[in-house]
mmCIF file of C-alpha atoms in Angstrom:
data_model
loop_
_atom_site.group_PDB
_atom_site.id
_atom_site.type_symbol
_atom_site.label_atom_id
_atom_site.label_comp_id
_atom_site.label_asym_id
_atom_site.label_seq_id
_atom_site.Cartn_x
_atom_site.Cartn_y
_atom_site.Cartn_z
ATOM 1 C CA UNK N 1 46.612 11.220 191.836
ATOM 2 C CA UNK N 2 43.229 11.466 190.468
ATOM 3 C CA UNK N 3 41.826 11.570 193.874
ATOM 4 C CA UNK N 4 43.863 14.230 195.099
ATOM 5 C CA UNK N 5 43.407 16.141 191.470
ATOM 6 C CA UNK N 6 39.729 16.151 192.425
ATOM 7 C CA UNK N 7 39.914 16.968 196.210
ATOM 8 C CA UNK N 8 41.971 19.964 196.177
ATOM 9 C CA UNK N 9 39.315 21.996 193.874
ATOM 10 C CA UNK N 10 36.386 20.964 196.255
ATOM 11 C CA UNK N 11 37.872 22.389 199.297
ATOM 12 C CA UNK N 12 37.440 26.278 198.315
ATOM 13 C CA UNK N 13 34.227 25.600 196.958
ATOM 14 C CA UNK N 14 32.834 23.402 200.226
ATOM 15 C CA UNK N 15 33.876 26.544 202.185
ATOM 16 C CA UNK N 16 32.159 29.154 199.948
ATOM 17 C CA UNK N 17 28.828 26.886 200.499
ATOM 18 C CA UNK N 18 29.060 26.671 204.316
ATOM 19 C CA UNK N 19 29.698 30.287 204.348
ATOM 20 C CA UNK N 20 26.892 31.112 202.376
ATOM 21 C CA UNK N 21 24.721 28.874 204.795
ATOM 22 C CA UNK N 22 25.984 30.810 207.514
ATOM 23 C CA UNK N 23 25.111 34.571 206.085
ATOM 24 C CA UNK N 24 22.457 36.672 207.792
ATOM 25 C CA UNK N 25 19.251 37.850 205.705
ATOM 26 C CA UNK N 26 19.457 41.584 204.647
ATOM 27 C CA UNK N 27 19.032 44.396 207.134
ATOM 28 C CA UNK N 28 15.968 45.254 207.536
ATOM 29 C CA UNK N 29 15.557 48.282 210.247
ATOM 30 C CA UNK N 30 12.383 48.192 212.379
ATOM 31 C CA UNK N 31 13.454 51.055 214.958
ATOM 32 C CA UNK N 32 10.489 52.844 215.845
ATOM 33 C CA UNK N 33 9.599 55.357 218.901
ATOM 34 C CA UNK N 34 8.058 53.885 221.804
ATOM 35 C CA UNK N 35 4.488 54.361 221.708
ATOM 36 C CA UNK N 36 4.538 56.588 225.369
ATOM 37 C CA UNK N 37 7.112 59.019 223.229
ATOM 38 C CA UNK N 38 5.025 59.052 220.100
ATOM 39 C CA UNK N 39 2.194 60.702 221.758
ATOM 40 C CA UNK N 40 1.991 64.460 221.167
ATOM 41 C CA UNK N 41 2.168 66.489 224.151
ATOM 42 C CA UNK N 42 -1.333 67.849 225.400
ATOM 43 C CA UNK N 43 -3.242 69.197 228.140
ATOM 44 C CA UNK N 44 -5.365 66.007 228.185
ATOM 45 C CA UNK N 45 -2.197 64.283 229.338
ATOM 46 C CA UNK N 46 -1.666 63.917 233.231
ATOM 47 C CA UNK N 47 1.944 65.797 234.189
ATOM 48 C CA UNK N 48 4.666 63.542 235.069
ATOM 49 C CA UNK N 49 5.801 64.340 238.561
ATOM 50 C CA UNK N 50 9.294 63.424 238.370
ATOM 51 C CA UNK N 51 9.646 65.588 234.934
ATOM 52 C CA UNK N 52 7.786 68.581 236.345
ATOM 53 C CA UNK N 53 10.051 68.428 239.475
ATOM 54 C CA UNK N 54 13.152 68.281 237.139
ATOM 55 C CA UNK N 55 11.854 71.078 234.965
ATOM 56 C CA UNK N 56 10.613 73.300 237.923
ATOM 57 C CA UNK N 57 13.858 75.345 238.980
ATOM 58 C CA UNK N 58 14.580 76.403 235.229
ATOM 59 C CA UNK N 59 10.869 77.176 234.629
ATOM 60 C CA UNK N 60 10.989 79.595 237.838
ATOM 61 C CA UNK N 61 14.201 80.975 236.839
ATOM 62 C CA UNK N 62 13.296 81.937 233.315
ATOM 63 C CA UNK N 63 9.898 83.206 234.448
ATOM 64 C CA UNK N 64 11.615 85.788 236.946
ATOM 65 C CA UNK N 65 14.048 86.872 234.684
ATOM 66 C CA UNK N 66 11.558 87.385 231.661
ATOM 67 C CA UNK N 67 8.915 89.323 234.005
ATOM 68 C CA UNK N 68 11.627 91.777 235.451
ATOM 69 C CA UNK N 69 10.346 95.316 234.623
ATOM 70 C CA UNK N 70 12.933 97.367 232.921
ATOM 71 C CA UNK N 71 10.755 100.641 232.423
ATOM 72 C CA UNK N 72 7.314 102.059 231.874
ATOM 73 C CA UNK N 73 6.169 103.107 228.044
ATOM 74 C CA UNK N 74 3.207 106.180 228.794
ATOM 75 C CA UNK N 75 2.131 105.228 225.156
ATOM 76 C CA UNK N 76 2.529 102.040 222.691
ATOM 77 C CA UNK N 77 5.815 101.870 220.576
ATOM 78 C CA UNK N 78 4.444 100.556 217.491
ATOM 79 C CA UNK N 79 5.775 99.622 213.819
ATOM 80 C CA UNK N 80 4.048 100.640 210.551
ATOM 81 C CA UNK N 81 5.006 101.482 207.230
ATOM 82 C CA UNK N 82 7.557 104.397 206.866
ATOM 83 C CA UNK N 83 8.764 106.165 210.004
ATOM 84 C CA UNK N 84 7.453 104.872 212.950
ATOM 85 C CA UNK N 85 8.161 104.991 216.513
ATOM 86 C CA UNK N 86 9.609 101.704 217.140
ATOM 87 C CA UNK N 87 12.152 101.821 214.545
ATOM 88 C CA UNK N 88 13.164 105.404 215.554
ATOM 89 C CA UNK N 89 13.828 104.003 219.128
ATOM 90 C CA UNK N 90 16.005 101.380 217.919
ATOM 91 C CA UNK N 91 17.654 103.147 215.408
ATOM 92 C CA UNK N 92 18.479 105.864 217.708
ATOM 93 C CA UNK N 93 19.916 103.623 220.642
ATOM 94 C CA UNK N 94 21.788 101.776 218.034
ATOM 95 C CA UNK N 95 23.668 105.073 217.289
ATOM 96 C CA UNK N 96 23.993 106.206 221.071
ATOM 97 C CA UNK N 97 25.448 102.254 222.100
ATOM 98 C CA UNK N 98 27.765 101.832 218.977
ATOM 99 C CA UNK N 99 28.903 105.807 219.985
ATOM 100 C CA UNK N 100 29.685 104.578 223.181
ATOM 101 C CA UNK N 101 31.694 101.081 222.676
ATOM 102 C CA UNK N 102 33.676 102.516 219.646
ATOM 103 C CA UNK N 103 34.378 105.964 221.153
ATOM 104 C CA UNK N 104 33.310 108.209 218.311
ATOM 105 C CA UNK N 105 30.535 110.101 216.911
ATOM 106 C CA UNK N 106 28.277 107.502 214.684
ATOM 107 C CA UNK N 107 26.603 109.482 211.975
ATOM 108 C CA UNK N 108 23.668 107.173 210.994
ATOM 109 C CA UNK N 109 21.817 104.143 212.579
ATOM 110 C CA UNK N 110 19.464 101.797 210.327
ATOM 111 C CA UNK N 111 16.898 99.852 211.502
ATOM 112 C CA UNK N 112 13.998 98.141 208.996
ATOM 113 C CA UNK N 113 10.598 97.109 210.136
ATOM 114 C CA UNK N 114 11.293 93.148 209.315
ATOM 115 C CA UNK N 115 14.246 93.238 212.115
ATOM 116 C CA UNK N 116 11.615 94.226 214.628
ATOM 117 C CA UNK N 117 9.237 91.601 215.765
ATOM 118 C CA UNK N 118 6.884 93.156 218.343
ATOM 119 C CA UNK N 119 6.144 96.549 219.770
ATOM 120 C CA UNK N 120 5.523 97.556 223.169
ATOM 121 C CA UNK N 121 2.293 98.195 224.914
ATOM 122 C CA UNK N 122 1.830 101.113 227.082
ATOM 123 C CA UNK N 123 2.573 100.179 230.528
ATOM 124 C CA UNK N 124 5.479 98.226 232.212
ATOM 125 C CA UNK N 125 8.343 97.096 229.762
ATOM 126 C CA UNK N 126 9.513 93.801 230.658
ATOM 127 C CA UNK N 127 12.753 91.718 229.686
ATOM 128 C CA UNK N 128 10.328 89.543 227.776
ATOM 129 C CA UNK N 129 8.985 92.253 225.916
ATOM 130 C CA UNK N 130 12.549 92.859 224.787
ATOM 131 C CA UNK N 131 12.906 89.477 223.842
ATOM 132 C CA UNK N 132 9.741 89.612 221.812
ATOM 133 C CA UNK N 133 10.828 92.559 219.939
ATOM 134 C CA UNK N 134 14.049 91.301 219.167
ATOM 135 C CA UNK N 135 14.574 86.941 219.493
ATOM 136 C CA UNK N 136 17.403 86.997 217.253
ATOM 137 C CA UNK N 137 21.363 86.788 218.345
ATOM 138 C CA UNK N 138 21.957 89.723 216.019
ATOM 139 C CA UNK N 139 25.124 91.803 217.148
ATOM 140 C CA UNK N 140 25.187 95.817 216.982
ATOM 141 C CA UNK N 141 28.013 96.258 214.201
ATOM 142 C CA UNK N 142 29.317 99.665 212.505
ATOM 143 C CA UNK N 143 29.947 99.996 208.566
ATOM 144 C CA UNK N 144 32.110 103.000 207.517
ATOM 145 C CA UNK N 145 30.117 103.810 203.990
ATOM 146 C CA UNK N 146 31.493 105.965 201.419
ATOM 147 C CA UNK N 147 29.318 108.442 199.394
ATOM 148 C CA UNK N 148 27.938 106.072 196.759
ATOM 149 C CA UNK N 149 26.926 103.319 199.367
ATOM 150 C CA UNK N 150 25.107 105.960 201.521
ATOM 151 C CA UNK N 151 23.357 107.162 198.299
ATOM 152 C CA UNK N 152 22.411 103.783 197.812
ATOM 153 C CA UNK N 153 20.938 103.447 201.455
ATOM 154 C CA UNK N 154 18.754 106.434 200.693
ATOM 155 C CA UNK N 155 17.841 105.016 197.490
ATOM 156 C CA UNK N 156 16.758 101.862 199.370
ATOM 157 C CA UNK N 157 14.925 103.952 202.184
ATOM 158 C CA UNK N 158 13.128 106.512 199.649
ATOM 159 C CA UNK N 159 11.796 103.379 198.024
ATOM 160 C CA UNK N 160 9.658 102.423 201.511
ATOM 161 C CA UNK N 161 9.676 105.880 202.994
ATOM 162 C CA UNK N 162 11.965 104.008 205.842
ATOM 163 C CA UNK N 163 13.702 106.428 208.336
ATOM 164 C CA UNK N 164 17.208 106.628 209.225
ATOM 165 C CA UNK N 165 18.400 107.927 212.492
ATOM 166 C CA UNK N 166 21.022 111.004 212.164
ATOM 167 C CA UNK N 167 19.250 111.918 208.915
ATOM 168 C CA UNK N 168 16.409 113.473 207.181
ATOM 169 C CA UNK N 169 15.088 113.371 203.304
ATOM 170 C CA UNK N 170 12.361 114.169 200.979
ATOM 171 C CA UNK N 171 11.085 111.193 198.673
ATOM 172 C CA UNK N 172 10.061 112.632 195.234
ATOM 173 C CA UNK N 173 6.678 111.429 193.319
ATOM 174 C CA UNK N 174 8.777 109.007 191.753
ATOM 175 C CA UNK N 175 10.363 107.556 194.655
ATOM 176 C CA UNK N 176 13.773 109.069 194.726
ATOM 177 C CA UNK N 177 15.537 110.677 197.584
ATOM 178 C CA UNK N 178 16.484 114.492 197.709
ATOM 179 C CA UNK N 179 17.581 117.024 200.141
ATOM 180 C CA UNK N 180 19.371 114.433 202.047
ATOM 181 C CA UNK N 181 20.884 115.942 205.477
ATOM 182 C CA UNK N 182 23.081 114.069 207.737
ATOM 183 C CA UNK N 183 23.409 115.754 211.313
ATOM 184 C CA UNK N 184 21.476 118.576 209.756
ATOM 185 C CA UNK N 185 24.276 119.159 206.851
ATOM 186 C CA UNK N 186 23.509 118.608 203.023
ATOM 187 C CA UNK N 187 24.678 115.191 202.036
ATOM 188 C CA UNK N 188 27.391 115.380 198.971
ATOM 189 C CA UNK N 189 27.581 111.747 197.495
ATOM 190 C CA UNK N 190 31.324 112.719 195.876
ATOM 191 C CA UNK N 191 32.548 114.050 199.581
ATOM 192 C CA UNK N 192 35.707 111.819 199.959
ATOM 193 C CA UNK N 193 34.755 110.539 203.240
ATOM 194 C CA UNK N 194 32.921 107.902 205.068
ATOM 195 C CA UNK N 195 29.845 107.698 207.324
ATOM 196 C CA UNK N 196 29.831 105.370 210.405
ATOM 197 C CA UNK N 197 26.332 103.397 210.346
ATOM 198 C CA UNK N 198 25.275 101.750 213.392
ATOM 199 C CA UNK N 199 23.371 98.302 212.275
ATOM 200 C CA UNK N 200 22.615 94.890 213.212
ATOM 201 C CA UNK N 201 24.921 92.235 211.680
ATOM 202 C CA UNK N 202 21.852 90.565 209.510
ATOM 203 C CA UNK N 203 21.378 94.033 207.637
ATOM 204 C CA UNK N 204 25.094 94.761 207.527
ATOM 205 C CA UNK N 205 25.413 91.387 205.556
ATOM 206 C CA UNK N 206 22.645 91.809 203.153
ATOM 207 C CA UNK N 207 19.890 91.109 204.974
ATOM 208 C CA UNK N 208 16.201 92.739 203.714
ATOM 209 C CA UNK N 209 18.009 93.340 200.116
ATOM 210 C CA UNK N 210 20.528 95.464 201.370
ATOM 211 C CA UNK N 211 23.063 93.956 199.449
ATOM 212 C CA UNK N 212 24.720 97.097 198.730
ATOM 213 C CA UNK N 213 26.328 96.792 202.323
ATOM 214 C CA UNK N 214 27.779 93.338 201.761
ATOM 215 C CA UNK N 215 31.134 94.579 200.369
ATOM 216 C CA UNK N 216 31.744 96.743 203.876
ATOM 217 C CA UNK N 217 33.523 95.237 206.619
ATOM 218 C CA UNK N 218 32.058 95.314 209.754
ATOM 219 C CA UNK N 219 33.391 96.793 212.862
ATOM 220 C CA UNK N 220 32.245 94.909 215.843
ATOM 221 C CA UNK N 221 31.060 96.034 219.328
ATOM 222 C CA UNK N 222 30.524 92.546 220.864
ATOM 223 C CA UNK N 223 27.033 93.894 222.083
ATOM 224 C CA UNK N 224 24.046 91.941 221.064
ATOM 225 C CA UNK N 225 21.212 94.336 219.841
ATOM 226 C CA UNK N 226 18.781 92.914 222.287
ATOM 227 C CA UNK N 227 21.405 93.646 225.351
ATOM 228 C CA UNK N 228 21.601 97.472 223.977
ATOM 229 C CA UNK N 229 18.046 97.729 223.919
ATOM 230 C CA UNK N 230 17.609 96.305 227.484
ATOM 231 C CA UNK N 231 20.483 98.327 228.805
ATOM 232 C CA UNK N 232 19.110 101.451 227.308
ATOM 233 C CA UNK N 233 15.534 101.044 228.802
ATOM 234 C CA UNK N 234 17.387 100.250 232.464
ATOM 235 C CA UNK N 235 19.344 103.334 231.801
ATOM 236 C CA UNK N 236 16.234 105.800 230.843
ATOM 237 C CA UNK N 237 14.357 103.974 233.960
ATOM 238 C CA UNK N 238 17.234 104.931 236.604
ATOM 239 C CA UNK N 239 17.477 108.505 235.025
ATOM 240 C CA UNK N 240 13.736 109.115 235.811
ATOM 241 C CA UNK N 241 12.734 108.702 231.968
ATOM 242 C CA UNK N 242 9.772 106.840 230.360
ATOM 243 C CA UNK N 243 10.234 104.912 227.745
ATOM 244 C CA UNK N 244 8.977 106.944 224.388
ATOM 245 C CA UNK N 245 9.614 107.552 220.329
ATOM 246 C CA UNK N 246 7.770 109.378 217.878
ATOM 247 C CA UNK N 247 7.486 110.163 214.458
ATOM 248 C CA UNK N 248 9.267 113.209 213.669
ATOM 249 C CA UNK N 249 9.223 113.843 210.156
ATOM 250 C CA UNK N 250 12.545 112.620 209.373
ATOM 251 C CA UNK N 251 11.145 111.372 206.078
ATOM 252 C CA UNK N 252 8.935 113.963 204.000
ATOM 253 C CA UNK N 253 6.757 113.051 200.991
ATOM 254 C CA UNK N 254 7.246 115.523 198.063
#
């Protein structure tokens, strides 16, 4: 009896000891990049023929697409502080394309300098030039803005003397907008109506500090802004017209 009482408790203890002896050591990760892939790619490295052959068809296709000439600009279209040719060009074509897509007149078009990453040099304008101008996947949308929001837009615009397509205004000495005219008509903030604004979905959701737009629900055109720019240039070329834009005095200083 005594022997039985001693043996029974020893069995689980022995099992624990044996199990402990079989347990592996704590896991120590040793993964690392193979030396051949951890080296930076540079011109000093010999070209891998197999990799070059794999990439070549895609490289050739993209190169052919990006070098397609869409139109010709007799003079550079550049951006700069205040009203500038490039912002006028994009903001105007936004209004035109949005009007076509939604089948209604669009009163205003907005584009900031920050949304445009490169201008067009004088000469051929390629699809690659359009991608450099608009590398983002922004959609062209329309906001229906009531008077107080339109007033906030011009308060914002006057601070940086930003032009708004479809409108003119004067900036006072203390940076406020006055004599705002939309479509040539005086703007009245108390008018019980809305003004459609063609704009990118980035700016429509408060980008570039346009937070006053965030409460508005955008109407979609399902057209990328980059596509709208490329299409417009192709259409101008087909009509025998060059790619031009200029400063027109949409913003006046008091």
